[in-house]
GROMACS .gro file of C-alpha atoms in nm:
model
  251
    1MET     CA    1  -0.243  -1.820   1.576
    2GLY     CA    2  -0.375  -1.481   1.425
    3VAL     CA    3  -0.349  -1.152   1.549
    4ASP     CA    4  -0.588  -1.033   1.816
    5TYR     CA    5  -0.708  -0.727   1.611
    6SER     CA    6  -0.945  -0.643   1.885
    7SER     CA    7  -0.682  -0.545   2.094
    8PHE     CA    8  -0.570  -0.261   1.830
    9THR     CA    9  -0.599   0.108   1.939
   10THR     CA   10  -0.502   0.268   1.591
   11LEU     CA   11  -0.612   0.068   1.347
   12GLN     CA   12  -0.982  -0.084   1.297
   13VAL     CA   13  -0.931  -0.427   1.124
   14THR     CA   14  -1.178  -0.642   0.957
   15GLU     CA   15  -1.092  -0.962   0.801
   16GLY     CA   16  -1.308  -1.077   0.473
   17GLU     CA   17  -1.281  -1.301   0.205
   18GLY     CA   18  -0.931  -1.304   0.094
   19ARG     CA   19  -0.847  -0.992   0.230
   20VAL     CA   20  -0.791  -0.757   0.556
   21THR     CA   21  -0.958  -0.368   0.593
   22ALA     CA   22  -0.738  -0.164   0.822
   23VAL     CA   23  -0.865   0.164   0.876
   24LEU     CA   24  -0.636   0.403   1.035
   25ASN     CA   25  -0.828   0.562   1.332
   26ARG     CA   26  -0.670   0.845   1.505
   27PRO     CA   27  -0.943   1.104   1.430
   28GLU     CA   28  -0.820   1.354   1.708
   29VAL     CA   29  -0.504   1.403   1.519
   30ARG     CA   30  -0.648   1.348   1.150
   31ASN     CA   31  -0.497   1.017   1.188
   32ALA     CA   32  -0.134   1.084   1.228
   33ILE     CA   33   0.100   0.802   1.195
   34ASP     CA   34   0.268   0.742   1.570
   35SER     CA   35   0.453   0.470   1.721
   36ALA     CA   36   0.142   0.255   1.822
   37MET     CA   37   0.004   0.247   1.492
   38VAL     CA   38   0.334   0.159   1.369
   39GLN     CA   39   0.351  -0.134   1.591
   40GLU     CA   40   0.007  -0.218   1.486
   41LEU     CA   41   0.119  -0.208   1.116
   42HIS     CA   42   0.417  -0.466   1.189
   43LEU     CA   43   0.190  -0.680   1.362
   44LEU     CA   44  -0.074  -0.667   1.081
   45CYS     CA   45   0.227  -0.732   0.853
   46ALA     CA   46   0.359  -1.059   1.057
   47ASP     CA   47  -0.031  -1.178   1.003
   48LEU     CA   48  -0.002  -1.116   0.630
   49GLU     CA   49   0.316  -1.275   0.584
   50GLU     CA   50   0.237  -1.585   0.713
   51ASN     CA   51  -0.110  -1.599   0.593
   52PRO     CA   52  -0.096  -1.388   0.269
   53ARG     CA   53  -0.415  -1.221   0.190
   54ILE     CA   54  -0.503  -0.902  -0.010
   55LEU     CA   55  -0.450  -0.570   0.240
   56ILE     CA   56  -0.701  -0.271   0.195
   57LEU     CA   57  -0.546   0.061   0.377
   58ALA     CA   58  -0.811   0.323   0.433
   59GLY     CA   59  -0.849   0.619   0.651
   60SER     CA   60  -1.154   0.734   0.882
   61ASN     CA   61  -1.350   1.085   0.910
   62GLY     CA   62  -1.262   1.215   0.557
   63VAL     CA   63  -0.873   1.185   0.610
   64PHE     CA   64  -0.641   0.889   0.520
   65ALA     CA   65  -0.325   1.015   0.727
   66SER     CA   66  -0.227   1.364   0.776
   67GLY     CA   67   0.143   1.248   0.816
   68ALA     CA   68   0.367   1.145   1.089
   69ASP     CA   69   0.255   1.253   1.443
   70ILE     CA   70   0.431   1.589   1.471
   71GLY     CA   71   0.452   1.597   1.885
   72GLN     CA   72   0.642   1.278   1.873
   73LEU     CA   73   0.849   1.386   1.546
   74ARG     CA   74   0.944   1.702   1.712
   75GLU     CA   75   1.128   1.488   2.000
   76ARG     CA   76   1.309   1.245   1.755
   77ARG     CA   77   1.686   1.272   1.738
   78ARG     CA   78   1.954   1.153   1.506
   79ASP     CA   79   1.929   0.794   1.677
   80ASP     CA   80   1.566   0.774   1.592
   81ALA     CA   81   1.593   0.861   1.241
   82LEU     CA   82   1.878   0.568   1.191
   83ARG     CA   83   1.627   0.357   1.307
   84GLY     CA   84   1.389   0.425   1.018
   85ILE     CA   85   1.117   0.403   1.232
   86ASN     CA   86   0.848   0.483   0.941
   87SER     CA   87   1.044   0.357   0.647
   88THR     CA   88   1.091   0.001   0.815
   89VAL     CA   89   0.731  -0.065   0.833
   90PHE     CA   90   0.642   0.109   0.481
   91SER     CA   91   0.908  -0.129   0.308
   92ARG     CA   92   0.763  -0.417   0.482
   93ILE     CA   93   0.417  -0.309   0.365
   94ALA     CA   94   0.574  -0.282   0.017
   95GLN     CA   95   0.688  -0.612   0.007
   96LEU     CA   96   0.378  -0.807   0.172
   97PRO     CA   97   0.308  -1.134  -0.085
   98MET     CA   98  -0.028  -1.015  -0.195
   99PRO     CA   99  -0.123  -0.665  -0.306
  100VAL     CA  100  -0.199  -0.356  -0.100
  101ILE     CA  101  -0.460  -0.136  -0.207
  102ALA     CA  102  -0.479   0.231  -0.054
  103ALA     CA  103  -0.817   0.413  -0.033
  104LEU     CA  104  -0.710   0.767  -0.020
  105ASP     CA  105  -0.979   1.032   0.085
  106GLY     CA  106  -0.876   1.403   0.205
  107TYR     CA  107  -0.520   1.437   0.339
  108ALA     CA  108  -0.241   1.206   0.249
  109LEU     CA  109   0.034   1.403   0.359
  110GLY     CA  110   0.380   1.358   0.470
  111GLY     CA  111   0.413   1.011   0.609
  112GLY     CA  112   0.042   0.947   0.504
  113ALA     CA  113   0.166   0.996   0.149
  114GLU     CA  114   0.473   0.753   0.194
  115LEU     CA  115   0.220   0.487   0.325
  116ALA     CA  116   0.017   0.525  -0.006
  117PHE     CA  117   0.313   0.540  -0.213
  118ALA     CA  118   0.392   0.175  -0.041
  119ALA     CA  119   0.085   0.041  -0.176
  120ASP     CA  120   0.085  -0.139  -0.506
  121PHE     CA  121  -0.271   0.050  -0.593
  122ARG     CA  122  -0.417   0.351  -0.500
  123ILE     CA  123  -0.732   0.477  -0.536
  124GLY     CA  124  -0.875   0.827  -0.450
  125THR     CA  125  -1.148   1.097  -0.414
  126PRO     CA  126  -1.201   1.435  -0.563
  127ARG     CA  127  -1.112   1.588  -0.204
  128LEU     CA  128  -0.784   1.408  -0.220
  129LYS     CA  129  -0.482   1.631  -0.123
  130ILE     CA  130  -0.172   1.449  -0.143
  131GLY     CA  131   0.210   1.547  -0.094
  132ASN     CA  132   0.504   1.578   0.104
  133PRO     CA  133   0.549   1.885   0.284
  134GLU     CA  134   0.826   1.772   0.501
  135THR     CA  135   1.084   2.057   0.381
  136SER     CA  136   0.860   2.308   0.535
  137LEU     CA  137   0.907   2.150   0.859
  138GLY     CA  138   1.300   2.134   0.848
  139ILE     CA  139   1.333   1.783   0.752
  140MET     CA  140   1.292   1.564   0.438
  141ALA     CA  141   1.060   1.289   0.358
  142ALA     CA  142   1.269   0.971   0.452
  143ALA     CA  143   1.028   0.699   0.452
  144GLY     CA  144   1.035   0.607   0.076
  145ALA     CA  145   0.915   0.905  -0.117
  146THR     CA  146   1.229   1.029  -0.228
  147TRP     CA  147   1.267   0.700  -0.437
  148ARG     CA  148   0.933   0.564  -0.465
  149LEU     CA  149   0.788   0.892  -0.583
  150LYS     CA  150   1.012   0.944  -0.874
  151GLU     CA  151   0.941   0.580  -0.998
  152LEU     CA  152   0.571   0.679  -0.975
  153VAL     CA  153   0.522   1.015  -1.113
  154GLY     CA  154   0.875   1.069  -1.295
  155GLU     CA  155   1.156   1.306  -1.184
  156PRO     CA  156   1.025   1.660  -1.237
  157LEU     CA  157   0.699   1.624  -1.067
  158ALA     CA  158   0.856   1.442  -0.793
  159LYS     CA  159   1.113   1.734  -0.742
  160ASP     CA  160   0.794   1.992  -0.727
  161ILE     CA  161   0.649   1.784  -0.464
  162LEU     CA  162   0.966   1.735  -0.254
  163LEU     CA  163   1.150   2.023  -0.286
  164ALA     CA  164   0.886   2.294  -0.376
  165GLY     CA  165   0.594   2.129  -0.158
  166ARG     CA  166   0.334   2.089  -0.394
  167ILE     CA  167   0.029   1.939  -0.301
  168LEU     CA  168  -0.184   1.729  -0.581
  169THR     CA  169  -0.566   1.726  -0.585
  170GLY     CA  170  -0.748   1.410  -0.639
  171GLU     CA  171  -0.780   1.461  -1.003
  172GLU     CA  172  -0.412   1.590  -1.045
  173ALA     CA  173  -0.315   1.260  -0.892
  174LEU     CA  174  -0.532   1.100  -1.121
  175ALA     CA  175  -0.373   1.261  -1.427
  176VAL     CA  176  -0.031   1.155  -1.339
  177HIS     CA  177  -0.136   0.798  -1.286
  178LEU     CA  178  -0.049   0.833  -0.907
  179VAL     CA  179  -0.375   0.689  -0.842
  180THR     CA  180  -0.558   0.459  -1.081
  181GLU     CA  181  -0.932   0.588  -1.030
  182ILE     CA  182  -1.130   0.844  -0.865
  183VAL     CA  183  -1.467   0.775  -0.687
  184GLU     CA  184  -1.694   0.979  -0.461
  185PRO     CA  185  -1.572   0.929  -0.092
  186GLU     CA  186  -1.896   0.702   0.003
  187GLN     CA  187  -1.787   0.488  -0.278
  188LEU     CA  188  -1.427   0.445  -0.183
  189LEU     CA  189  -1.420   0.128   0.018
  190ALA     CA  190  -1.656  -0.015  -0.225
  191ALA     CA  191  -1.414   0.050  -0.523
  192ALA     CA  192  -1.130  -0.099  -0.328
  193ASP     CA  193  -1.326  -0.412  -0.270
  194ALA     CA  194  -1.406  -0.450  -0.624
  195LEU     CA  195  -1.053  -0.405  -0.692
  196ALA     CA  196  -0.986  -0.699  -0.468
  197ASP     CA  197  -1.225  -0.899  -0.607
  198LEU     CA  198  -1.093  -0.879  -0.946
  199ILE     CA  199  -0.717  -0.959  -0.779
  200GLY     CA  200  -0.899  -1.221  -0.612
  201ARG     CA  201  -1.032  -1.402  -0.926
  202GLN     CA  202  -0.648  -1.479  -1.029
  203ASP     CA  203  -0.477  -1.755  -0.921
  204PRO     CA  204  -0.307  -1.650  -0.596
  205LEU     CA  205   0.036  -1.820  -0.644
  206ALA     CA  206   0.077  -1.643  -0.989
  207VAL     CA  207  -0.027  -1.306  -0.845
  208ARG     CA  208   0.229  -1.314  -0.554
  209LEU     CA  209   0.541  -1.462  -0.793
  210THR     CA  210   0.436  -1.154  -1.044
  211LYS     CA  211   0.442  -0.912  -0.745
  212ALA     CA  212   0.786  -1.058  -0.631
  213VAL     CA  213   0.941  -1.039  -0.992
  214PHE     CA  214   0.776  -0.726  -1.071
  215ALA     CA  215   0.973  -0.569  -0.740
  216ALA     CA  216   1.314  -0.739  -0.838
  217PRO     CA  217   1.600  -0.533  -0.956
  218ALA     CA  218   1.685  -0.528  -1.325
  219ALA     CA  219   2.021  -0.745  -1.277
  220ALA     CA  220   1.788  -1.000  -1.164
  221HIS     CA  221   1.575  -1.043  -1.473
  222PRO     CA  222   1.520  -1.254  -1.698
  223VAL     CA  223   1.651  -1.530  -1.470
  224ILE     CA  224   1.412  -1.466  -1.181
  225ASP     CA  225   1.129  -1.425  -1.446
  226THR     CA  226   1.207  -1.790  -1.560
  227LEU     CA  227   1.252  -1.962  -1.252
  228ALA     CA  228   0.930  -1.802  -1.103
  229GLN     CA  229   0.748  -1.927  -1.444
  230GLY     CA  230   0.904  -2.278  -1.371
  231ILE     CA  231   0.743  -2.285  -1.044
  232LEU     CA  232   0.405  -2.171  -1.194
  233PHE     CA  233   0.420  -2.440  -1.477
  234GLU     CA  234   0.421  -2.709  -1.236
  235SER     CA  235   0.129  -2.598  -1.022
  236SER     CA  236  -0.202  -2.758  -1.002
  237ALA     CA  237  -0.365  -2.427  -1.060
  238LYS     CA  238  -0.223  -2.384  -1.406
  239PHE     CA  239  -0.335  -2.705  -1.553
  240ASP     CA  240  -0.711  -2.672  -1.361
  241ARG     CA  241  -0.743  -2.314  -1.495
  242MET     CA  242  -0.598  -2.404  -1.875
  243ASP     CA  243  -0.819  -2.706  -1.872
  244ALA     CA  244  -1.097  -2.495  -1.781
  245PHE     CA  245  -1.015  -2.268  -2.031
  246LEU     CA  246  -0.990  -2.512  -2.311
  247GLU     CA  247  -1.318  -2.637  -2.200
  248ARG     CA  248  -1.512  -2.314  -2.251
  249LYS     CA  249  -1.346  -2.272  -2.582
  250LYS     CA  250  -1.511  -2.593  -2.709
  251LYS     CA  251  -1.875  -2.468  -2.590
   0.00000   0.00000   0.00000
């Protein structure tokens, strides 16, 4: 049985063809990520793990997410940090079977940036501001930025963002390939849907296995590639799609 998304208070979730769109909706605090949102993200992940679909994450009111809720963060202590409250759910999002698209407008800072880094694709707007100012608050970006960001933009820029608090604009993020596209705010969700449409035209099992193999550690290759390909070589979709391709070639 699916999740009752109508009961959610921090996410507005809509289900479409082959995808789910989750809009962060705490406008009074610029969509800051609090414990309630983390819990709803976990429920969303549980649904997408059981019934794999593309996930589109977006913000509301011109903001993706301004970061973790500072009011709650102020009261967290060592044991809370050791629980990995945000890092656990962001890792779960990153490991979802089907791709995750982050549609980024306005502020994507701190935990908001780390949520975006967990996605497979990021699309931005000209007014995007993305970065990790955690050290200015006496803490560090501990929900994935210290290692995901280096993989995404390289070590020098990652250190500039993490250690010096540099905030990238949308165009700067595009120049370093942190986002793949810049569109006007009113076109943002349409662009995310267009990308979801492209992914949706591929064979779902091939997409799932490619994502899983892509995320595997170097030591697992090439064995894991070969095993995944062996599964796909026996799939009915392989024969159907290749037969259709060969038929088109004859015309």
